[in-house]
mmCIF file of C-alpha atoms and ligand atoms in Angstrom:
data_model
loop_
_atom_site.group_PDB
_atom_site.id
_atom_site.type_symbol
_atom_site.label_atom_id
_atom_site.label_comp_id
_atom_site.label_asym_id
_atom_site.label_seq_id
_atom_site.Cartn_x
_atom_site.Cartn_y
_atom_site.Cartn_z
ATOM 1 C CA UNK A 1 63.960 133.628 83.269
ATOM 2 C CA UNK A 2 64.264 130.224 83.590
ATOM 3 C CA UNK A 3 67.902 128.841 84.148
ATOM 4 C CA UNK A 4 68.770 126.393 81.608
ATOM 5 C CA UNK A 5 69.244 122.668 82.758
ATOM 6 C CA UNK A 6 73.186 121.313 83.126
ATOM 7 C CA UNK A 7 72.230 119.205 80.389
ATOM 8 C CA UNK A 8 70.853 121.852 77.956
ATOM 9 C CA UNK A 9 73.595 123.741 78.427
ATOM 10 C CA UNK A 10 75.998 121.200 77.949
ATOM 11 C CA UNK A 11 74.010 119.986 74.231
ATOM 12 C CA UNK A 12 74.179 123.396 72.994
ATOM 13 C CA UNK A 13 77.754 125.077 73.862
ATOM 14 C CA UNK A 14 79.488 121.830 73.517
ATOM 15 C CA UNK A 15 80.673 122.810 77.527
ATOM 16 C CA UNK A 16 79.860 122.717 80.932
ATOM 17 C CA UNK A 17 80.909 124.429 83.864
ATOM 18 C CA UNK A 18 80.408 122.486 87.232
ATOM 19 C CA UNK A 19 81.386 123.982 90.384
ATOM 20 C CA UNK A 20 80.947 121.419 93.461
ATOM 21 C CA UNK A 21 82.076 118.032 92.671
ATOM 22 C CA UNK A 22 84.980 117.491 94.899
ATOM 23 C CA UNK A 23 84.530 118.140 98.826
ATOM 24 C CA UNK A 24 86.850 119.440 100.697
ATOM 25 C CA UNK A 25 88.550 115.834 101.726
ATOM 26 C CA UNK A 26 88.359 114.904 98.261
ATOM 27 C CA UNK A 27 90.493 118.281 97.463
ATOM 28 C CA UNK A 28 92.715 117.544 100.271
ATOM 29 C CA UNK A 29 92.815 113.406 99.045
ATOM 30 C CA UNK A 30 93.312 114.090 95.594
ATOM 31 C CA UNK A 31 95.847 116.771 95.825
ATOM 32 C CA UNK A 32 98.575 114.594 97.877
ATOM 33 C CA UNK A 33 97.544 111.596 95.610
ATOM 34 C CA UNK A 34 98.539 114.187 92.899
ATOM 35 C CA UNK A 35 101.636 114.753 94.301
ATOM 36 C CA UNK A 36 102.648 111.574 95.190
ATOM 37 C CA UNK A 37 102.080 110.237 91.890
ATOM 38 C CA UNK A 38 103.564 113.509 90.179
ATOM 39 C CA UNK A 39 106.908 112.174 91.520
ATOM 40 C CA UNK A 40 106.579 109.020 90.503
ATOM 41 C CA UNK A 41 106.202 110.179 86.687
ATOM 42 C CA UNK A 42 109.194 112.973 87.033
ATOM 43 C CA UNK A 43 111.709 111.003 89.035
ATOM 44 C CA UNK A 44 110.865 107.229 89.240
ATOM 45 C CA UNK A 45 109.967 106.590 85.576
ATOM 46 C CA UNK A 46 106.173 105.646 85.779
ATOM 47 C CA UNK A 47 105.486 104.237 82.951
ATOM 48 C CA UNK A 48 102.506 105.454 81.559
ATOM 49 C CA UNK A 49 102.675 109.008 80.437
ATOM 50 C CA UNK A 50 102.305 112.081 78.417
ATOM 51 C CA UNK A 51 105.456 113.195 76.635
ATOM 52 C CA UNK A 52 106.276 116.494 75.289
ATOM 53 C CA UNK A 53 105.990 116.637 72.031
ATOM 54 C CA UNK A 54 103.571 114.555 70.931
ATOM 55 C CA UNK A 55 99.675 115.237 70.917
ATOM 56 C CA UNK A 56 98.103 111.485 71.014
ATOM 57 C CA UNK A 57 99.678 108.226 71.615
ATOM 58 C CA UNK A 58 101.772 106.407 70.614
ATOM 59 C CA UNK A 59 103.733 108.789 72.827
ATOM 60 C CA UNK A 60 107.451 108.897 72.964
ATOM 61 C CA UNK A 61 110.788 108.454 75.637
ATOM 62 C CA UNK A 62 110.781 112.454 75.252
ATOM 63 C CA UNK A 63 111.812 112.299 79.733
ATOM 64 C CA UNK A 64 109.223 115.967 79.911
ATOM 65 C CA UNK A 65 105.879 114.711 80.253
ATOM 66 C CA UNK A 66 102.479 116.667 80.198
ATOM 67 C CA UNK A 67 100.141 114.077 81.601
ATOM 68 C CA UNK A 68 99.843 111.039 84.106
ATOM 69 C CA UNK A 69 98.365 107.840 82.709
ATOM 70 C CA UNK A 70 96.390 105.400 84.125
ATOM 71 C CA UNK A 71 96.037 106.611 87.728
ATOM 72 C CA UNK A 72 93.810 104.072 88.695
ATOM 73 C CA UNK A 73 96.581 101.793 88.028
ATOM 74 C CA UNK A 74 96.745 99.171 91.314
ATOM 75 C CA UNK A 75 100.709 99.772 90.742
ATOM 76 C CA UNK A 76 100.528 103.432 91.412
ATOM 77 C CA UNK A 77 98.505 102.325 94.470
ATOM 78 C CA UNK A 78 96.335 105.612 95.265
ATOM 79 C CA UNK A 79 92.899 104.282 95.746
ATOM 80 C CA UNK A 80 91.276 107.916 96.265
ATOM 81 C CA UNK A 81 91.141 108.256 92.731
ATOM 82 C CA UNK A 82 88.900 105.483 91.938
ATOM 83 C CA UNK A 83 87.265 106.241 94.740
ATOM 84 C CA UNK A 84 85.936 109.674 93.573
ATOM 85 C CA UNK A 85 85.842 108.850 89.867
ATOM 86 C CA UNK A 86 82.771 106.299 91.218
ATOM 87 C CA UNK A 87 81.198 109.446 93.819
ATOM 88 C CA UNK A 88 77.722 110.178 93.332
ATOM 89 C CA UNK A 89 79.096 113.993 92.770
ATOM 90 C CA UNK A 90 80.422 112.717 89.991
ATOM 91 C CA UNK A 91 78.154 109.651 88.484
ATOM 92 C CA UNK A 92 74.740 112.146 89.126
ATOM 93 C CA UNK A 93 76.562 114.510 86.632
ATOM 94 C CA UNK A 94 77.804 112.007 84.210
ATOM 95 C CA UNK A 95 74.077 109.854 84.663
ATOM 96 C CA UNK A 96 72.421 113.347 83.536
ATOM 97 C CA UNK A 97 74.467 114.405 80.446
ATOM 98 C CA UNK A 98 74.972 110.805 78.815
ATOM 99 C CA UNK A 99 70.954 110.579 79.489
ATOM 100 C CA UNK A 100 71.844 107.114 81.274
ATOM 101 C CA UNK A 101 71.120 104.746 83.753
ATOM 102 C CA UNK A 102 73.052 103.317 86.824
ATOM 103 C CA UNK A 103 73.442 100.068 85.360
ATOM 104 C CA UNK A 104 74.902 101.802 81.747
ATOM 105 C CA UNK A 105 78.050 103.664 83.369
ATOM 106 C CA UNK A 106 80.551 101.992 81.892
ATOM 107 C CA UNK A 107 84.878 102.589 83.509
ATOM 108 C CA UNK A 108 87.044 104.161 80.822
ATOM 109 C CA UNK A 109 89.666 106.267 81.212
ATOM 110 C CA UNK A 110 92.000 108.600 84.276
ATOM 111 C CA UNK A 111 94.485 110.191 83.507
ATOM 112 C CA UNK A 112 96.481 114.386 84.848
ATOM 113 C CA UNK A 113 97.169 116.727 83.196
ATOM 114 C CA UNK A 114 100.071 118.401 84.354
ATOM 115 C CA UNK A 115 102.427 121.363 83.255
ATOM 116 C CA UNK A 116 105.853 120.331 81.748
ATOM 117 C CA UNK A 117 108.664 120.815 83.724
ATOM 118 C CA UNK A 118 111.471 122.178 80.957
ATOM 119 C CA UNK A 119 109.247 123.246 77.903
ATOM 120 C CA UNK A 120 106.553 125.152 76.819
ATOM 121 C CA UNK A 121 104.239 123.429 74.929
ATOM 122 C CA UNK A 122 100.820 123.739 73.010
ATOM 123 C CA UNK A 123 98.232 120.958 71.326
ATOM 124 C CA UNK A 124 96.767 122.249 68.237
ATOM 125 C CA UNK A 125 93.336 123.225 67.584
ATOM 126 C CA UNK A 126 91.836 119.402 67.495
ATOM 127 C CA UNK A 127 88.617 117.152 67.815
ATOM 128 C CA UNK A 128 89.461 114.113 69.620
ATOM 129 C CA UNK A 129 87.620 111.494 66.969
ATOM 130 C CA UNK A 130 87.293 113.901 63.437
ATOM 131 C CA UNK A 131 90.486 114.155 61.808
ATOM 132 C CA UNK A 132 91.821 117.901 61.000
ATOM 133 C CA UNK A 133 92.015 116.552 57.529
ATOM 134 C CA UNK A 134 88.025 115.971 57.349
ATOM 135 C CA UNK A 135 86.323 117.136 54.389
ATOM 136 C CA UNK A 136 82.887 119.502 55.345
ATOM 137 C CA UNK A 137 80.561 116.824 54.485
ATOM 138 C CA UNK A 138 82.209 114.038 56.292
ATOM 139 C CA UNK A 139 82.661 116.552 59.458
ATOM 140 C CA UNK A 140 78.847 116.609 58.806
ATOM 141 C CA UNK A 141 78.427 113.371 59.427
ATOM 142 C CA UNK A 142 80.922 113.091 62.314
ATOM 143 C CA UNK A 143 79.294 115.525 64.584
ATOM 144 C CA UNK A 144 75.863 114.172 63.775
ATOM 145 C CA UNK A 145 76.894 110.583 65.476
ATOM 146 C CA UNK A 146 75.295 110.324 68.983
ATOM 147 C CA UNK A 147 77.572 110.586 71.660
ATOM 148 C CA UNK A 148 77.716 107.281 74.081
ATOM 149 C CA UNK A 149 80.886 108.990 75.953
ATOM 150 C CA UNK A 150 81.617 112.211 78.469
ATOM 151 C CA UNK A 151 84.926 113.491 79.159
ATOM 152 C CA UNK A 152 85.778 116.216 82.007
ATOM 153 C CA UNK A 153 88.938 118.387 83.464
ATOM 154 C CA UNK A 154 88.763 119.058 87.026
ATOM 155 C CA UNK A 155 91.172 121.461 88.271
ATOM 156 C CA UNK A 156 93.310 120.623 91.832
ATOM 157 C CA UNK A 157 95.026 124.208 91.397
ATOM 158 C CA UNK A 158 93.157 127.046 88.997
ATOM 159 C CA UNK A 159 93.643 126.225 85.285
ATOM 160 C CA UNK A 160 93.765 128.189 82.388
ATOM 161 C CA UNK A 161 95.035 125.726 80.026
ATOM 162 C CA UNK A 162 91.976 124.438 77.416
ATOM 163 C CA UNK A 163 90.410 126.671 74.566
ATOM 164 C CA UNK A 164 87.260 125.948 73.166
ATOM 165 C CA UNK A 165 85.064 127.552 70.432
ATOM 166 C CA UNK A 166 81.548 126.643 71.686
ATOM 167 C CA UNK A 167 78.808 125.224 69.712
ATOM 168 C CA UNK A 168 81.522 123.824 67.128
ATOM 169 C CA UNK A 169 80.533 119.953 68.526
ATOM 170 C CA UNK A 170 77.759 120.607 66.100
ATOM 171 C CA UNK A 171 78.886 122.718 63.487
ATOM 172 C CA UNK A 172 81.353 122.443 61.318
ATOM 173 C CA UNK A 173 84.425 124.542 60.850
ATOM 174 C CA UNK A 174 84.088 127.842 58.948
ATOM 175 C CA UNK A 175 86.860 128.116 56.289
ATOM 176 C CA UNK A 176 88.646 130.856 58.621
ATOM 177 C CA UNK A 177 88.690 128.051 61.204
ATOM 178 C CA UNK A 178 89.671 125.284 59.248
ATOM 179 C CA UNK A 179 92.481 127.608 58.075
ATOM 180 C CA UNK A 180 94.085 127.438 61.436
ATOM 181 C CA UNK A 181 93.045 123.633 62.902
ATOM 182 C CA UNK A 182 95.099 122.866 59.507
ATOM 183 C CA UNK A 183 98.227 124.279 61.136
ATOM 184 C CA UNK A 184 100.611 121.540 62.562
ATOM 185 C CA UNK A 185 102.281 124.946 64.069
ATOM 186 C CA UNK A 186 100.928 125.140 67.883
ATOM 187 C CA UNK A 187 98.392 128.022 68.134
ATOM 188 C CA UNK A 188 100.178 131.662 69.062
ATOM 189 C CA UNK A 189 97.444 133.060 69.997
ATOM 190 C CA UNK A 190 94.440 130.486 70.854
ATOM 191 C CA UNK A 191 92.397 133.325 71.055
ATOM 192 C CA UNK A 192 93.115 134.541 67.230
ATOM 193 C CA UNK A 193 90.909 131.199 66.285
ATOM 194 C CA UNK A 194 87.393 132.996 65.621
ATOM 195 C CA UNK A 195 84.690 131.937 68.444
ATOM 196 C CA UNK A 196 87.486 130.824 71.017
ATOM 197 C CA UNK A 197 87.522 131.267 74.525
ATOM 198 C CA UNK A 198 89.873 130.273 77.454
ATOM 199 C CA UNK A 199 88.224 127.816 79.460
ATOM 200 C CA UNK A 200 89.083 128.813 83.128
ATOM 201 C CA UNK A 201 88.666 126.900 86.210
ATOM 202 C CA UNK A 202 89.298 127.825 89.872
ATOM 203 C CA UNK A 203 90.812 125.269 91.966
ATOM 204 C CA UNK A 204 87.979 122.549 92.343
ATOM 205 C CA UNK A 205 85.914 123.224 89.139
ATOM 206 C CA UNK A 206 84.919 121.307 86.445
ATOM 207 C CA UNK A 207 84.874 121.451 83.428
ATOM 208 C CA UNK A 208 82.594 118.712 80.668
ATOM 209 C CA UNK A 209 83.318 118.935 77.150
ATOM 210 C CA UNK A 210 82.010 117.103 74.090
ATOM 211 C CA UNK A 211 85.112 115.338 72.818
ATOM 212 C CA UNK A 212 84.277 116.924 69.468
ATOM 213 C CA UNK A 213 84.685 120.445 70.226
ATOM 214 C CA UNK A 214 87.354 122.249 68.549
ATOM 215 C CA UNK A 215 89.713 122.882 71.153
ATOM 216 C CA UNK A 216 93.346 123.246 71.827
ATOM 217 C CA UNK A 217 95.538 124.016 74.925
ATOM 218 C CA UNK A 218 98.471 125.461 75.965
ATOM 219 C CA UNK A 219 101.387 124.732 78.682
ATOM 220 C CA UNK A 220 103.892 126.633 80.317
ATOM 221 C CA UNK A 221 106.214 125.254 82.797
ATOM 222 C CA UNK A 222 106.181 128.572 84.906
ATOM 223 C CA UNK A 223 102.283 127.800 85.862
ATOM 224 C CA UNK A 224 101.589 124.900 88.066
ATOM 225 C CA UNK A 225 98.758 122.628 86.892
ATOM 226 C CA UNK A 226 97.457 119.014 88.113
ATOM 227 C CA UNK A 227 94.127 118.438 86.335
ATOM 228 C CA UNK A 228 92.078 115.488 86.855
ATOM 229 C CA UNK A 229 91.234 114.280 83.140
ATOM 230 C CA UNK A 230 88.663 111.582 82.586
ATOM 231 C CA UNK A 231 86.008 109.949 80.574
ATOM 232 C CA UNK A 232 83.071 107.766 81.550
ATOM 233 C CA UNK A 233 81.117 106.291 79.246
ATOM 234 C CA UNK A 234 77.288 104.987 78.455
ATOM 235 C CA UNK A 235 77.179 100.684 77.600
ATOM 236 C CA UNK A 236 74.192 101.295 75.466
ATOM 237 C CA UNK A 237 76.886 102.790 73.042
ATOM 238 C CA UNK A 238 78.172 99.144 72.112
ATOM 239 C CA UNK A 239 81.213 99.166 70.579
ATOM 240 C CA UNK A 240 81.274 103.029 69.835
ATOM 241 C CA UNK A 241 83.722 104.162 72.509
ATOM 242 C CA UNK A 242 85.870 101.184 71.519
ATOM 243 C CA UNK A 243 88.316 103.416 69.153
ATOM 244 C CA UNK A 244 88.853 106.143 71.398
ATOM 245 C CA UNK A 245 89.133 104.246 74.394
ATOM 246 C CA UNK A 246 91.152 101.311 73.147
ATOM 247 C CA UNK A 247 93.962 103.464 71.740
ATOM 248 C CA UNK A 248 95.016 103.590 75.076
ATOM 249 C CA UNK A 249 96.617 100.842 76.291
ATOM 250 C CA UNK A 250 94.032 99.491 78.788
ATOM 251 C CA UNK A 251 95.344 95.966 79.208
ATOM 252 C CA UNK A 252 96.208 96.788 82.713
ATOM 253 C CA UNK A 253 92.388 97.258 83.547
ATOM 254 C CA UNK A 254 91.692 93.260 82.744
ATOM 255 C CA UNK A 255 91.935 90.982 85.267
ATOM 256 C CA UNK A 256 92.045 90.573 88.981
ATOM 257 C CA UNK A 257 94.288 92.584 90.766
ATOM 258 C CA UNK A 258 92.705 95.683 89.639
ATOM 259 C CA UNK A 259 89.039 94.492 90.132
ATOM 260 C CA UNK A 260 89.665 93.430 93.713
ATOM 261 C CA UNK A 261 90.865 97.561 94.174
ATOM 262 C CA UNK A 262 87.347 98.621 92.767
ATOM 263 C CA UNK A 263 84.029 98.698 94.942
ATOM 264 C CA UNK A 264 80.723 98.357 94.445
ATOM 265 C CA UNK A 265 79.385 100.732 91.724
ATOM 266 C CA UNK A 266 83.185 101.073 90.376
ATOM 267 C CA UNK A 267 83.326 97.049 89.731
ATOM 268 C CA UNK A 268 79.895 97.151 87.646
ATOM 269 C CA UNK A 269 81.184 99.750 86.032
ATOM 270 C CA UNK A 270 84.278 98.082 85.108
ATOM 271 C CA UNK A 271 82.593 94.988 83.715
ATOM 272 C CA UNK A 272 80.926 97.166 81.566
ATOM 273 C CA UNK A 273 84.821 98.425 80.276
ATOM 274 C CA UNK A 274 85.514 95.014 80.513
ATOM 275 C CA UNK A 275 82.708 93.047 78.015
ATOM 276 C CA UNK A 276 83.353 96.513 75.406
ATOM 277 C CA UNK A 277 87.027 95.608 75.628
ATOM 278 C CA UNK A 278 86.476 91.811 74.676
ATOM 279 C CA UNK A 279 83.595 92.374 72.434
ATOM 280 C CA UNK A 280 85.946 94.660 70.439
ATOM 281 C CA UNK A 281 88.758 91.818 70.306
ATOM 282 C CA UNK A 282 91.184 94.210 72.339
ATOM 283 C CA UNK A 283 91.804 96.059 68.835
ATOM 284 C CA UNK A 284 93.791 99.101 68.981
ATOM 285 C CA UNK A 285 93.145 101.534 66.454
ATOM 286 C CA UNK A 286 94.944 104.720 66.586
ATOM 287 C CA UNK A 287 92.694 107.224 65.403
ATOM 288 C CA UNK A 288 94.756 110.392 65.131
ATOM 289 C CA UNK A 289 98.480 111.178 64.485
ATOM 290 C CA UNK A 290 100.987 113.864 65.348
HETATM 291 O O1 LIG B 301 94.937 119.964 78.332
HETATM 292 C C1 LIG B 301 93.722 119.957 78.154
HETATM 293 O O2 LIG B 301 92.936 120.462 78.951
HETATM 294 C C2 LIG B 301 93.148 119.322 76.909
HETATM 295 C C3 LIG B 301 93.696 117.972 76.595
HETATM 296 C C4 LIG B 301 93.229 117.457 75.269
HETATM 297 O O3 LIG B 301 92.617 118.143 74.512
HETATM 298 C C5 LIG B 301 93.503 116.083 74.847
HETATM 299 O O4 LIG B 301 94.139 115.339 75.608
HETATM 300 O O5 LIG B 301 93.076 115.701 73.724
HETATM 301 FE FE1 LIG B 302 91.608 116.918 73.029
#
């Protein structure tokens, strides 16, 4: 039988699984980066976080956090994560499944994921851009919208955090599932939600995943996690990644100082970011609420 292309794969479970995109000095690079900047967020008040409690931004002065912002940030001063965002490991795979050229990779967003520190915690079955509130025929329409964006987990330390139901980037949700994405209760059981399955990743792995999937995740203070979370996205898109990627507070990216930190392929990918961000007027739009 013939094995079915990343890409294939990826357009019809809504998923990918990618094994080898960090070497071992990247592991080793990343991981203290991780560590350094894990500190910075628990003890020395990094701004830019991911408080407990709340699903999207705005997020709140909750001191537990569940994510690192904005670890390209020149302030946070780690350059090895730009510098693997930009790898070929990484841009071949993102070239491939947004169907892209070189010159359409366009910078977006890095942030980790990381466990909370004093609570257990849970995001609800979600799409990132469809509201839970979405009637069937305007989820139709919503799923139907090309994609001009990819988004990936990549797991420093083995992860068994993120549910999805695969193929439901295409389809929408049966009445048993929109049943329990309605909940604002965090999911028991993920795996109650009919089609689900745990998304695990040994240390290393990789993870892509249609920002439209119904998925939902759980967090547990007792289980270490530091999970590289990014999106890249494709310039032919226009303004279409503006929304999701401008709810974020990106002002940081413009200018200067954090050019003169990027190289090469990273800087035309930034001016890509860059031209998006001004064509859309720097309008920030939050697009979901919790
Ligand atoms: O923790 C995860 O792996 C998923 C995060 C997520 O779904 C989100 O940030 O919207
Ligand atoms: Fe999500």
């Amino acid at each position: 039988m013939v094995q079915k292309s990343l890409k294939a794969r990826y357009l019809e479970d809504g998923y990918v699984i990618v094994r080898n995109l960090v070497s071992e000095q990247e592991m080793k690079d990343l991981t203290e980066a991780c560590t350094r900047a894990e500190v910075l967020v628990r003890e020395a008040g990094w701004p830019f976080r991911r408080s407990v409690g709340k699903q999207f931004p705005p997020y709140s002065d909750e001191p537990d956090s569940w994510g690192i912002q904005h670890v390209m940030h020149p302030a946070l001063g780690e350059p090895a994560f730009a510098r693997w965002y930009s790898s070929d490991a990484i841009c071949d795979v993102a070239k491939e499944l947004l169907g892209c050229s070189e010159e359409d990779l366009q910078m977006e967003l890095f942030n980790i994921l990381i466990n909370p520190e004093r609570h257990d915690f849970a995001l609800r079955w979600h799409r990132d851009d469809v509201k839970e509130d979405a009637s069937e025929s305007e989820e139709v329409v919503a799923l139907n919208v090309s994609q001009y964006g990819i988004q990936w987990n990549t797991a420093l330390y083995d992860d068994d955090c993120l549910f999805v139901v695969p193929g439901s980037h295409i389809m929408p949700r049966t009445a048993a599932q929109r049943v329990q994405s309605l909940s604002l209760d965090p999911p028991k059981d993920p795996l109650a939600m009919p089609g689900a399955i745990k998304v695990a990743l040994k240390a290393g792995e990789t993870v892509f995943y249609n920002q439209n999937i119904l998925h939902c995740a759980t967090y547990s203070p007792s289980k270490k996690r530091a999970t590289l979370h990014a999106c890249m996205g494709n310039c032919q898109g226009g303004s279409f990644r503006a929304r999701n990627i401008l709810q974020h507070d990106v002002s940081w990216m413009k200018g200067e100082v954090f050019r003169a930190t990027l190289h090469g392929r990273a800087q035309k990918m930034w001016e890509k970011l860059i031209k998006m961000e001004s064509e859309a007027g720097g309008t920030i739009v939050y697009s979901q609420t919790n």
